[in-house]
XYZ file of C-alpha atoms in Angstrom:
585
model
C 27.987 -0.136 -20.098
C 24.258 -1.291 -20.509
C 23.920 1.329 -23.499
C 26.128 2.032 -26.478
C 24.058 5.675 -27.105
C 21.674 7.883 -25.205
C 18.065 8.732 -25.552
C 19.244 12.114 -27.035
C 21.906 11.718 -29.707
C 21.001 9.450 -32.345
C 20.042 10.958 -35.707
C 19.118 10.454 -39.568
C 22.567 9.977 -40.032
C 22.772 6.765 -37.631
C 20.674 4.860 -39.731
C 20.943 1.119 -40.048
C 23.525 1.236 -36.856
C 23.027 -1.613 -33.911
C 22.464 0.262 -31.010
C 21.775 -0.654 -27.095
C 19.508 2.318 -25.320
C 18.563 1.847 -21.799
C 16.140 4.257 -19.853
C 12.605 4.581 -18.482
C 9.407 4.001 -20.540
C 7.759 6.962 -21.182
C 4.357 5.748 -22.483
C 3.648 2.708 -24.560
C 1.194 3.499 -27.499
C -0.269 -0.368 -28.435
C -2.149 -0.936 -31.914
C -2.240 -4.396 -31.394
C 0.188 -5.497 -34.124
C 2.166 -2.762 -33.560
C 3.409 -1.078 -30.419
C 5.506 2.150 -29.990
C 7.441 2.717 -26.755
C 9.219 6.038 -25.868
C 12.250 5.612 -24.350
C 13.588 8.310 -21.708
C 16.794 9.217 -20.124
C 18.239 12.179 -19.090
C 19.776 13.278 -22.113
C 15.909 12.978 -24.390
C 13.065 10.182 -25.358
C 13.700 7.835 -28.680
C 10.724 5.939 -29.949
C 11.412 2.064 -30.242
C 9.027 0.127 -32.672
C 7.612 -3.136 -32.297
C 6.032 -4.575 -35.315
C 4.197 -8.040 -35.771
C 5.803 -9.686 -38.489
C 9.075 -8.324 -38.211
C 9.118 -8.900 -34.063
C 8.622 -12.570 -32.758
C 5.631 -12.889 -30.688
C 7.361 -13.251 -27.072
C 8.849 -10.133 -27.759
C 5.539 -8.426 -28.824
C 3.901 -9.836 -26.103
C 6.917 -8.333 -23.873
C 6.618 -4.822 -25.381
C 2.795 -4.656 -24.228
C 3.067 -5.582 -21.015
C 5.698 -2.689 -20.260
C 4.118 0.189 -18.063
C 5.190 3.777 -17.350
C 8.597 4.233 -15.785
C 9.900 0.509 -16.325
C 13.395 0.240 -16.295
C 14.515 -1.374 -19.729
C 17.062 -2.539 -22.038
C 16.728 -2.861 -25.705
C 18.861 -3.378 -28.758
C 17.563 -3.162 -32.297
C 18.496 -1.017 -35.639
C 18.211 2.802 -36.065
C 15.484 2.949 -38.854
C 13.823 6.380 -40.686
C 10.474 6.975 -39.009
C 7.710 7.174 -41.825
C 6.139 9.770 -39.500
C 8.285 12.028 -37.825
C 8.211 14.088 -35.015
C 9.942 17.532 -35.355
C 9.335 18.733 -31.572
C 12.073 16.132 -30.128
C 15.943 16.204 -31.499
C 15.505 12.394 -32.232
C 11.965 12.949 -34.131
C 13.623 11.830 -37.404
C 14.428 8.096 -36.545
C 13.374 5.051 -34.774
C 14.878 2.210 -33.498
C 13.520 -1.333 -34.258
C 13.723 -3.135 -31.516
C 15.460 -6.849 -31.881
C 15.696 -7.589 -27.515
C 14.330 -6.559 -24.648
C 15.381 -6.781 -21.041
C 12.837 -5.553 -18.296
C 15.660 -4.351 -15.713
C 13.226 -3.668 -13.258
C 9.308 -2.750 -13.077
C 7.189 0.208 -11.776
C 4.761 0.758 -9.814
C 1.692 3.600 -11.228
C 3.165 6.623 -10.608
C 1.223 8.837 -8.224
C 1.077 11.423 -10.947
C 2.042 11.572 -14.644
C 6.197 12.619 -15.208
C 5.952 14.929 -17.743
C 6.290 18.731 -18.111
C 3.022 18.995 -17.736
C 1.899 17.281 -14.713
C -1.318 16.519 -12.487
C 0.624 16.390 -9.566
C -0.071 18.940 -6.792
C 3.507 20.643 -5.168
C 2.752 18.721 -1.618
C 2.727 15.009 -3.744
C 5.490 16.004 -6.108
C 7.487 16.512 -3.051
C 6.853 13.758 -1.293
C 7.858 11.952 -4.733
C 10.162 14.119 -5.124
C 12.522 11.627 -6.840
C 10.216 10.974 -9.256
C 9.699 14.861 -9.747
C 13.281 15.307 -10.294
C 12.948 12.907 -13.902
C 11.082 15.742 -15.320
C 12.698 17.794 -17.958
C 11.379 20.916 -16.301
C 12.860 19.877 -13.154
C 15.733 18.720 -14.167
C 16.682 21.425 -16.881
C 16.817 24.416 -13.678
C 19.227 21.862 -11.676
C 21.210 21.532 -14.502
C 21.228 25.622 -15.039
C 22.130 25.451 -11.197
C 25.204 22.963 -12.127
C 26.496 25.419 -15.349
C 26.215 28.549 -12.907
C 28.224 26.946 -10.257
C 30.621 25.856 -12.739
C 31.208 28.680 -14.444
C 31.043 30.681 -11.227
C 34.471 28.901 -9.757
C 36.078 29.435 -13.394
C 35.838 33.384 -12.783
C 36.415 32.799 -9.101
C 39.848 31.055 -10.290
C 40.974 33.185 -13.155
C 40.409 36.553 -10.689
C 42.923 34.580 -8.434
C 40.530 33.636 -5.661
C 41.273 30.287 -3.160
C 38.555 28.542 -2.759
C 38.337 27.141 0.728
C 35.756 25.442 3.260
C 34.727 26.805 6.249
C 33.352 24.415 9.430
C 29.777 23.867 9.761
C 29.785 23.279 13.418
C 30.586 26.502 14.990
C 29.811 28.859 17.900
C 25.708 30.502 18.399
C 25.704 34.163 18.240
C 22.807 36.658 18.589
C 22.484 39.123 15.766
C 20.077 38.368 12.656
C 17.925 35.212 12.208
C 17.356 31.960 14.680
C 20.005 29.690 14.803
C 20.097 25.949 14.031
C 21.609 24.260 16.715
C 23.632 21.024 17.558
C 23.896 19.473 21.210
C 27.280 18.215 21.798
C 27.367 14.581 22.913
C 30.804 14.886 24.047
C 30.031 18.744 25.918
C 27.137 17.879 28.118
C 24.755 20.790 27.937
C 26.619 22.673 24.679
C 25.557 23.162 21.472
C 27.254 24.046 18.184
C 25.189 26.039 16.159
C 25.016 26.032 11.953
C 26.138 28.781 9.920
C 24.191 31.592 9.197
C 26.979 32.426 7.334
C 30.775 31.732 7.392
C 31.150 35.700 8.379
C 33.702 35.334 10.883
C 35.620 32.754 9.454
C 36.356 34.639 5.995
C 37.240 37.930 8.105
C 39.610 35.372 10.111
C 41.286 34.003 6.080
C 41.908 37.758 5.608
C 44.027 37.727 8.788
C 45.410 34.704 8.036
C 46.845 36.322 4.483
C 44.864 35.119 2.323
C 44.235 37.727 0.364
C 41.368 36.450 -1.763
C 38.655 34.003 -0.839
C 35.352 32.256 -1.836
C 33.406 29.620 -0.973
C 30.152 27.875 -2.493
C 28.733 27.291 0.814
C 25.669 26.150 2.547
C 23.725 28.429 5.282
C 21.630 27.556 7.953
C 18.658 30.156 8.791
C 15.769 28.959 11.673
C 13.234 31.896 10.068
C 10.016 31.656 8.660
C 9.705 30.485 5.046
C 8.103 31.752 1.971
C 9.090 31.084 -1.720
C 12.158 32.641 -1.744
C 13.369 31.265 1.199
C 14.856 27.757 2.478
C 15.682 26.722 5.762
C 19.106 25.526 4.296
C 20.457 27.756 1.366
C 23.401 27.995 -0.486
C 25.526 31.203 -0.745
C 28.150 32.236 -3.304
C 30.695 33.633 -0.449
C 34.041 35.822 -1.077
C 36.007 37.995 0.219
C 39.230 39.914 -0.671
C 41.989 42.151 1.078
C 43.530 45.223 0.429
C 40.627 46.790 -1.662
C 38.008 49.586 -1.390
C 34.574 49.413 -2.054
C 35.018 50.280 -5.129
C 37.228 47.001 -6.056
C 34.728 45.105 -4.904
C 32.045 46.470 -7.113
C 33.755 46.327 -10.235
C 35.204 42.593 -9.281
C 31.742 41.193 -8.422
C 30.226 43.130 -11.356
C 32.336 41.085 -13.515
C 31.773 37.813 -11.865
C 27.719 38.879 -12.758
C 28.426 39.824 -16.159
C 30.890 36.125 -16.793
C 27.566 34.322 -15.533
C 25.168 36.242 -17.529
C 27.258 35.954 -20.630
C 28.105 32.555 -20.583
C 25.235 30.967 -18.821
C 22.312 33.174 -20.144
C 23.842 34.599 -23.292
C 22.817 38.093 -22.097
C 24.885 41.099 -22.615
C 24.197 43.652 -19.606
C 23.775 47.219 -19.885
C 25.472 49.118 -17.723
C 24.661 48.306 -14.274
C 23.235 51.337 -11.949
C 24.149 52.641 -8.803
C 21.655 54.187 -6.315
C 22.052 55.489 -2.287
C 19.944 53.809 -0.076
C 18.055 57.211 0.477
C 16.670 57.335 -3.115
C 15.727 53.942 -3.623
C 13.706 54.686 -0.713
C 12.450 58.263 -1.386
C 11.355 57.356 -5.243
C 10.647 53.343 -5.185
C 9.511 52.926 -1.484
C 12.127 49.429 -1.141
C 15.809 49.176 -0.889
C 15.472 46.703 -3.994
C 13.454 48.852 -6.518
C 12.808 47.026 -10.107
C 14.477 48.935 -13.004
C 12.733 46.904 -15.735
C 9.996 49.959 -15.677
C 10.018 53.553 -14.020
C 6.890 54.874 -12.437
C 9.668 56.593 -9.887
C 7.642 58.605 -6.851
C 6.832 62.243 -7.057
C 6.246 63.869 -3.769
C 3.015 65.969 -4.255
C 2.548 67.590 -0.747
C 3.259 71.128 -2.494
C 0.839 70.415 -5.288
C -1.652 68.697 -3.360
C -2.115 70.139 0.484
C -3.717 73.498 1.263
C -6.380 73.223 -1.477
C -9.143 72.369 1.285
C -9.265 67.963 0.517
C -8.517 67.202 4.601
C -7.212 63.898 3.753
C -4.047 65.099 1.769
C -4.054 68.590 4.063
C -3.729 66.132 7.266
C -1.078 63.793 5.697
C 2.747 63.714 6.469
C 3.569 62.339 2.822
C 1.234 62.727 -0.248
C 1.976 60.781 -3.392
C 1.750 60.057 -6.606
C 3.184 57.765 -9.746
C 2.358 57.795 -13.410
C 0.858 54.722 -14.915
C 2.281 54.688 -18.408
C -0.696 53.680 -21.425
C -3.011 53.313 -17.965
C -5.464 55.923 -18.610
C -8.287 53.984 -20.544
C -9.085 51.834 -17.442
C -12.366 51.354 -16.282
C -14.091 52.392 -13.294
C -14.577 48.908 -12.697
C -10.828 48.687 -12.763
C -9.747 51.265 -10.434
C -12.207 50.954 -7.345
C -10.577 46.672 -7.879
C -7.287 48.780 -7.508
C -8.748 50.915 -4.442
C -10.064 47.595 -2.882
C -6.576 46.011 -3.504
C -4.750 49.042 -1.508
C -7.428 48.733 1.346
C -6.326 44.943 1.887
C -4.991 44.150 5.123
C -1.703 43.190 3.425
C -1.245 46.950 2.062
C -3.561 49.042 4.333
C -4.035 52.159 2.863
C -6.972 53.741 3.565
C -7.931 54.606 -0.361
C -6.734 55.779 -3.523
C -7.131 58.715 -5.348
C -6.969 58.976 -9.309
C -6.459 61.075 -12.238
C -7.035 60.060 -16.025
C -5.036 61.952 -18.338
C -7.277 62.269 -21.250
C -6.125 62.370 -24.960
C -7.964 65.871 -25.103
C -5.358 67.184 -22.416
C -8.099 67.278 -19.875
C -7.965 65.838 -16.165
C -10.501 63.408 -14.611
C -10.212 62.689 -10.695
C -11.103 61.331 -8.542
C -11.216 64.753 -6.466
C -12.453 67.274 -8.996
C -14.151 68.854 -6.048
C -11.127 69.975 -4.621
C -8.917 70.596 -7.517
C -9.263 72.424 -10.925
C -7.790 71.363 -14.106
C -4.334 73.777 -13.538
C -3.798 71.807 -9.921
C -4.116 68.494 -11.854
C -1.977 69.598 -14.855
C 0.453 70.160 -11.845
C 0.327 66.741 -10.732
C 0.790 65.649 -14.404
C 3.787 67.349 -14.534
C 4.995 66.446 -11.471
C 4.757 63.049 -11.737
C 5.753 63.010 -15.592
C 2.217 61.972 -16.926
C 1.322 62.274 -20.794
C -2.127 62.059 -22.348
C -3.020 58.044 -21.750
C -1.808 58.048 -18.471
C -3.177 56.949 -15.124
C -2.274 59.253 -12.383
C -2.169 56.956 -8.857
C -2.446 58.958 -5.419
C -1.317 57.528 -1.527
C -1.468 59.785 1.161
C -0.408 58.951 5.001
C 2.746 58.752 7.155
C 6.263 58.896 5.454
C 6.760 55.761 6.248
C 3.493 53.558 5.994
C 2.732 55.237 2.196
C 5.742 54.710 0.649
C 5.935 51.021 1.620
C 2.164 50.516 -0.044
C 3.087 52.546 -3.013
C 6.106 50.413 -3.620
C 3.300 47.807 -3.492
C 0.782 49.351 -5.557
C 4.007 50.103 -8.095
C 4.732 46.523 -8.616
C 1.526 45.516 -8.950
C 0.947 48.320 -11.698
C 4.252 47.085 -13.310
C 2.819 43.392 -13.874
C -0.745 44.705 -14.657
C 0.806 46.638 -17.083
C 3.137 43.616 -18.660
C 6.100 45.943 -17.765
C 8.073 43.010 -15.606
C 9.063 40.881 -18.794
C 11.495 37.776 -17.163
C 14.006 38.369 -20.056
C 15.095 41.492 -19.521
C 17.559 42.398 -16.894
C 18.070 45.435 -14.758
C 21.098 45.349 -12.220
C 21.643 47.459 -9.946
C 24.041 48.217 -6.761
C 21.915 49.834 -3.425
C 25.123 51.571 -1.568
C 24.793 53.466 1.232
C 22.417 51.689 3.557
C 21.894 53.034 7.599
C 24.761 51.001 9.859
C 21.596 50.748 12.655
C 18.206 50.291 12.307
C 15.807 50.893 15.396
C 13.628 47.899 16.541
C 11.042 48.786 18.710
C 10.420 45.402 20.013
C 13.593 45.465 21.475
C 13.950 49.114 21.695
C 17.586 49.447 20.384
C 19.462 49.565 17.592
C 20.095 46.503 15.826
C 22.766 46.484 13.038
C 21.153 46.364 9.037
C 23.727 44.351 7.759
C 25.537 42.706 10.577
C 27.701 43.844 13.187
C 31.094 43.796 11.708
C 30.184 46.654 8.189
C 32.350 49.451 9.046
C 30.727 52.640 9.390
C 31.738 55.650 7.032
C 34.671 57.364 8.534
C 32.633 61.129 8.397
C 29.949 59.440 10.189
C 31.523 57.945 12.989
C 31.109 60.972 15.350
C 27.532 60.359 14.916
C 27.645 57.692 16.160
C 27.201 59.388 19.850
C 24.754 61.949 19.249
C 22.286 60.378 16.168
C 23.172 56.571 16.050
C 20.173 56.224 13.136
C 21.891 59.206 10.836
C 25.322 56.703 10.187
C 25.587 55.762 7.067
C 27.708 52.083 6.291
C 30.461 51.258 3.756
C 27.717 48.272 2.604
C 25.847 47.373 -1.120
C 23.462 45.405 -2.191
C 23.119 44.167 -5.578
C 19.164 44.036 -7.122
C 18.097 42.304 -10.287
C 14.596 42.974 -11.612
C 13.243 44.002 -7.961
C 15.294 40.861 -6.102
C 17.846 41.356 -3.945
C 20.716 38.977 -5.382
C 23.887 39.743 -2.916
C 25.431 41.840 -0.309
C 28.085 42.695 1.567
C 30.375 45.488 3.191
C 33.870 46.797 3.936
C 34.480 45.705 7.463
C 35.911 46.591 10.785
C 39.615 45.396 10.383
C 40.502 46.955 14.328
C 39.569 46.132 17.502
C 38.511 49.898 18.649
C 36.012 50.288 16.279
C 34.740 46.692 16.491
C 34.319 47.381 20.414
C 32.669 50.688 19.497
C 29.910 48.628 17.255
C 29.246 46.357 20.010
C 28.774 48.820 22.500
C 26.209 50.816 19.918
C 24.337 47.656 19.888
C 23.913 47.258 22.892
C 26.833 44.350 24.364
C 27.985 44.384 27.340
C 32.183 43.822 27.366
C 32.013 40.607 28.763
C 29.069 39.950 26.541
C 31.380 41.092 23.426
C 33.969 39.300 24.624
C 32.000 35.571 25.131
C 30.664 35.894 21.446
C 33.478 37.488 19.472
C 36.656 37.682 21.659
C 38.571 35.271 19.061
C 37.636 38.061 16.124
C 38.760 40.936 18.622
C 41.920 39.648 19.305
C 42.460 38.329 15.980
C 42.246 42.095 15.073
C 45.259 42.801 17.467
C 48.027 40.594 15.207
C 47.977 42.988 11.940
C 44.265 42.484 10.543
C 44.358 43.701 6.518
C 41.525 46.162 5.614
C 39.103 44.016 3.885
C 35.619 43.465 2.564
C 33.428 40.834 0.455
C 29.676 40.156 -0.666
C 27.827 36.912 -0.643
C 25.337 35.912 -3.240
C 22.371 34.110 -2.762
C 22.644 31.611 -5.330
C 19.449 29.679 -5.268
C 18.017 33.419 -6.181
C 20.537 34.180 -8.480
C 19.554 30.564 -10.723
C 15.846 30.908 -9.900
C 16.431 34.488 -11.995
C 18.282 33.242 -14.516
C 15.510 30.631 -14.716
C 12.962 33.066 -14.839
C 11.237 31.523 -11.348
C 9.649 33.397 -8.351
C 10.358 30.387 -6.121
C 14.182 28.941 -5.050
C 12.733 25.380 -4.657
C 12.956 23.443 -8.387
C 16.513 24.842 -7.685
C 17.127 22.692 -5.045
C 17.338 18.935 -5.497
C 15.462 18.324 -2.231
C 13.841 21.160 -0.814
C 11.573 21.404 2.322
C 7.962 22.988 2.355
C 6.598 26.018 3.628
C 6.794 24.538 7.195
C 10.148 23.826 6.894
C 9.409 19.619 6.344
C 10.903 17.102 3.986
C 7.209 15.208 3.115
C 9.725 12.229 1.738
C 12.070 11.734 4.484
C 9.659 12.917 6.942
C 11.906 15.134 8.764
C 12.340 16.829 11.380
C 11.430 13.917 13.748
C 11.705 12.465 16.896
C 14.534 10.665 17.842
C 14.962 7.546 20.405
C 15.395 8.563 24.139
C 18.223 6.479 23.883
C 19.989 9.345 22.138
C 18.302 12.050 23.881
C 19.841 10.546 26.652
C 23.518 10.229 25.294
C 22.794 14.166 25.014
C 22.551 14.752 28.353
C 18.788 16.254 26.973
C 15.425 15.810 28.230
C 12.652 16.928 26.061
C 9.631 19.598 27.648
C 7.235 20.724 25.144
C 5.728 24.002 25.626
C 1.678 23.732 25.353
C 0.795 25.963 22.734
């Protein structure tokens, strides 16, 4: 070993021991006669001391020509500092350094490696080894490592197997763009990456299995954002024999293990909601617990009272802004103008200011007296103090911006606080979902979630009204994981095809293997996956997945420090049997 202790772990108590520390210099402080060096590994930063006097002059003269992030080796004495530091673990000592070995030298960084950094995201990814020696960076990849670990000790003790699925497997059509893979060896076939190992863990269940996961990677060709990576990783499982209900309670657990053990958190109980109500009262099928501000439909209240806006709309609106009430006028028409943004598009807002007095102020006193806004009040559950906010329009279109205009209240407000925790489980989502591009039914979840057995004959006569054995679970507005019961017979798996639209032959060429796998005594089953970059980026109190990931691509789906995707040599191209023809854009 180059080192006989850390950067992190020596203390008062080592005093007077002969150490050897080895590391990166984090900055070299040089009073002439007297030079301090910090000394950085992974595990924290020691000061070394170089003194004239006490250090020969070659070694001096060593000490000052070090530069940020040179590679050294020193051995010296673990002294008391006169001057200590009590913001780092090793602030009490110092080590007085007796040798030192320059193991290799550094360039300037292109920006300073500290916490706080002057580096812009686009250079701190092209450097992105460099970015990784920052605490920050490295202290969520570390969270990432304790959450996997203690993720397979649950896995284990519930009696799952964890096994690996291939990544080069067969394209099929449903859900996101597929990566794929030419095969040198197929001329004119490709493999395609996983989107997820779906068919494969439905095939384990066959197999006997019984109980399954996987900490797997994904492959998704969709556009990005900061949630989303072209190449994720998913916590994947499923189990046999068991109703939705075992899977709830067994996946619960696993959420509780990691948020005991990982985050020190004890969770409440976690809620259940249909599909239909996170819709009718948040507007989202992910709606944030950590505040209410539920919708209150106020077409009753509001329509016939001669305003043509509300009279004329299909939905009319309303949530309570809790403490909200002293805002400015200034403050509301920014509000108004933030609804009106492309983004949202509603075509205004209307509001009412619950004053301490018990009074009403509106925006619409014209059309309503103080007894119609008292209704409002009490239909929306506003108290004195409150801001009363008002979207009218289609169904559809208001309650999507008023789950908009709700979130944006809730971190206005400070009501989104990162450290508390609200999970829930969405059940009950629509099997189908119409997409009028296409102009058929596409499945929500994916094409193997068994429909509910009541709604099956509804399948013929209102495809959009079938409800699916499938749940979600949301923390703090994000959805976390999903997953289903599925199809375990071929009948009702040719059914789903034919409801989406597959020909037989076409059902046949894309999932014939799972068909007839179905045919040799397929186990009910079901399972959930978790997205795990999410899950650490919550439990690291991030909006984006990337510090989660040791090397993650931009926005347009590049690696800056690789530089990929790139060509390759026509050599190859040719070994594929592939000729390239760009489209002109």
């Amino acid at each position: 070993m180059l080192r006989s202790h850390t950067c992190g772990e020596l203390r008062l108590t080592d005093t007077n021991l002969e150490v050897t520390l080895a590391g990166w210099v984090q900055r070299v402080r040089n009073k002439g006669g007297l030079i301090w060096v910090d000394l950085r590994d992974r595990y924290g930063v020691t000061q070394l001391i170089f003194e004239e006097g006490s250090t020969d002059k070659a070694l001096l003269e060593k000490a000052a020509s070090l530069g940020r992030e040179f590679v050294i080796q020193t051995k010296g004495k673990v002294i008391e500092r006169t001057s200590k530091n009590d913001k780092i673990p090793t602030g009490a000592i110092e080590i007085k350094a007796e040798s030192l070995e320059i193991l290799n030298a550094s360039k300037v960084p292109p920006f300073i490696i500290e916490d706080e950094t002057d580096g812009g995201d686009e250079l701190r990814m092209k450097y992105r080894y460099l970015d990784l020696r920052r605490n920050i960076v490295r202290e969520k990849l570390q969270l990432r490592h304790r959450m996997m670990q203690e993720t397979r000790k649950y896995m284990d003790a519930q009696n799952f197997i964890e096994v690996e699925t291939p990544v080069l497997i067969k394209s099929t059509p449903e859900g996101a763009r597929d990566f794929v893979v030419p095969s040198r060896v197929n001329p004119g076939e490709f493999y395609a990456l996983p989107q997820s190992p779906q068919t494969f863990k439905q095939l384990l269940m066959v197999s006997g299995f019984d109980r399954y996961f996987q900490i797997v990677k994904c492959f998704r060709d969709e556009d990005l954002r900061a949630d989303r990576q072209p190449e994720f990783t998913q916590i994947d499982c499923e189990m046999s024999f068991v109703t939705q209900e075992d899977i709830l309670n067994t996946f619960e657990g696993l959420v509780r293990h990691l948020f005991t053990n990982v985050k020190e958190v004890q969770l409440e109980e976690v809620q259940r909601m249909t599909f239909a109500d996170a819709m009718k009262y948040y507007g989202n099928d992910k709606p944030d617990l950590r505040f209410d501000m539920k919708f209150a439909e106020l077409n009753a209240e509001a329509q016939g009272k001669g305003f043509p806006i509300f009279d004329q709309a299909e939905l009319v609106i309303g949530i309570s802004a809790t403490g909200a009430g002293e805002y400015t006028r200034k403050q509301i028409d920014a509000l108004t103008e933030w609804v009106k943004r492309p983004q949202i598009g509603a075509k205004g807002l209307v509001y009412v200011k619950c004053n301490e007095d018990g009074t009403y102020k509106s925006s619409v006193d014209k059309f309503y007296s103080q007894e119609d806004l008292k209704a409002w009040a009490e239909k929306t559950g506003a108290k004195a103090g409150d801001l009363i906010l008002v979207l009218s329009g289609d169904a559809k279109s208001t309650r999507k911006q008023m789950s908009e205009l709700r979130l944006k209240m809730g971190e206005d407000l400070g009501l989104r606080d990162r450290n508390v925790f609200k999970p829930l489980w969405v059940m009950d989502f629509p099997l189908l979902e119409w997409d009028e591009e296409t102009q058929r039914f596409h499945a929500m979840h994916h094409p193997f979630t068994s429909p509910k057995k009541e709604d099956i004959p509804l399948l013929e006569t209102d495809p959009g009204a079938v409800r699916a054995n499938a749940y979600d679970l949301v923390i703090n507005g994000v959805e976390i994981g999903g997953g289903s019961i599925r199809i375990h017979d071929r009948p009702t798996q040719q059914l789903m095809f034919k409801h989406l639209g597959f020909t037989e032959e076409e059902a046949q060429k894309q999932f014939g293997f799972l068909m007839e796998a179905f045919e040799y005594g397929a186990p009910p089953h079901g399972g959930i996956a978790f997205g795990f970059d999410r899950f650490c980026a919550i439990f690291g109190g991030s909006d984006s997945i990337r510090d989660y990931i040791a090397f993650p691509k931009n926005n347009s789906g590049r690696d800056v420090m690789i530089d990929s995707p790139s060509t390759i040599a026509d050599e190859q191209l040719k070994e594929l049997s592939i000729q390239v023809a760009l489209k002109k854009v």
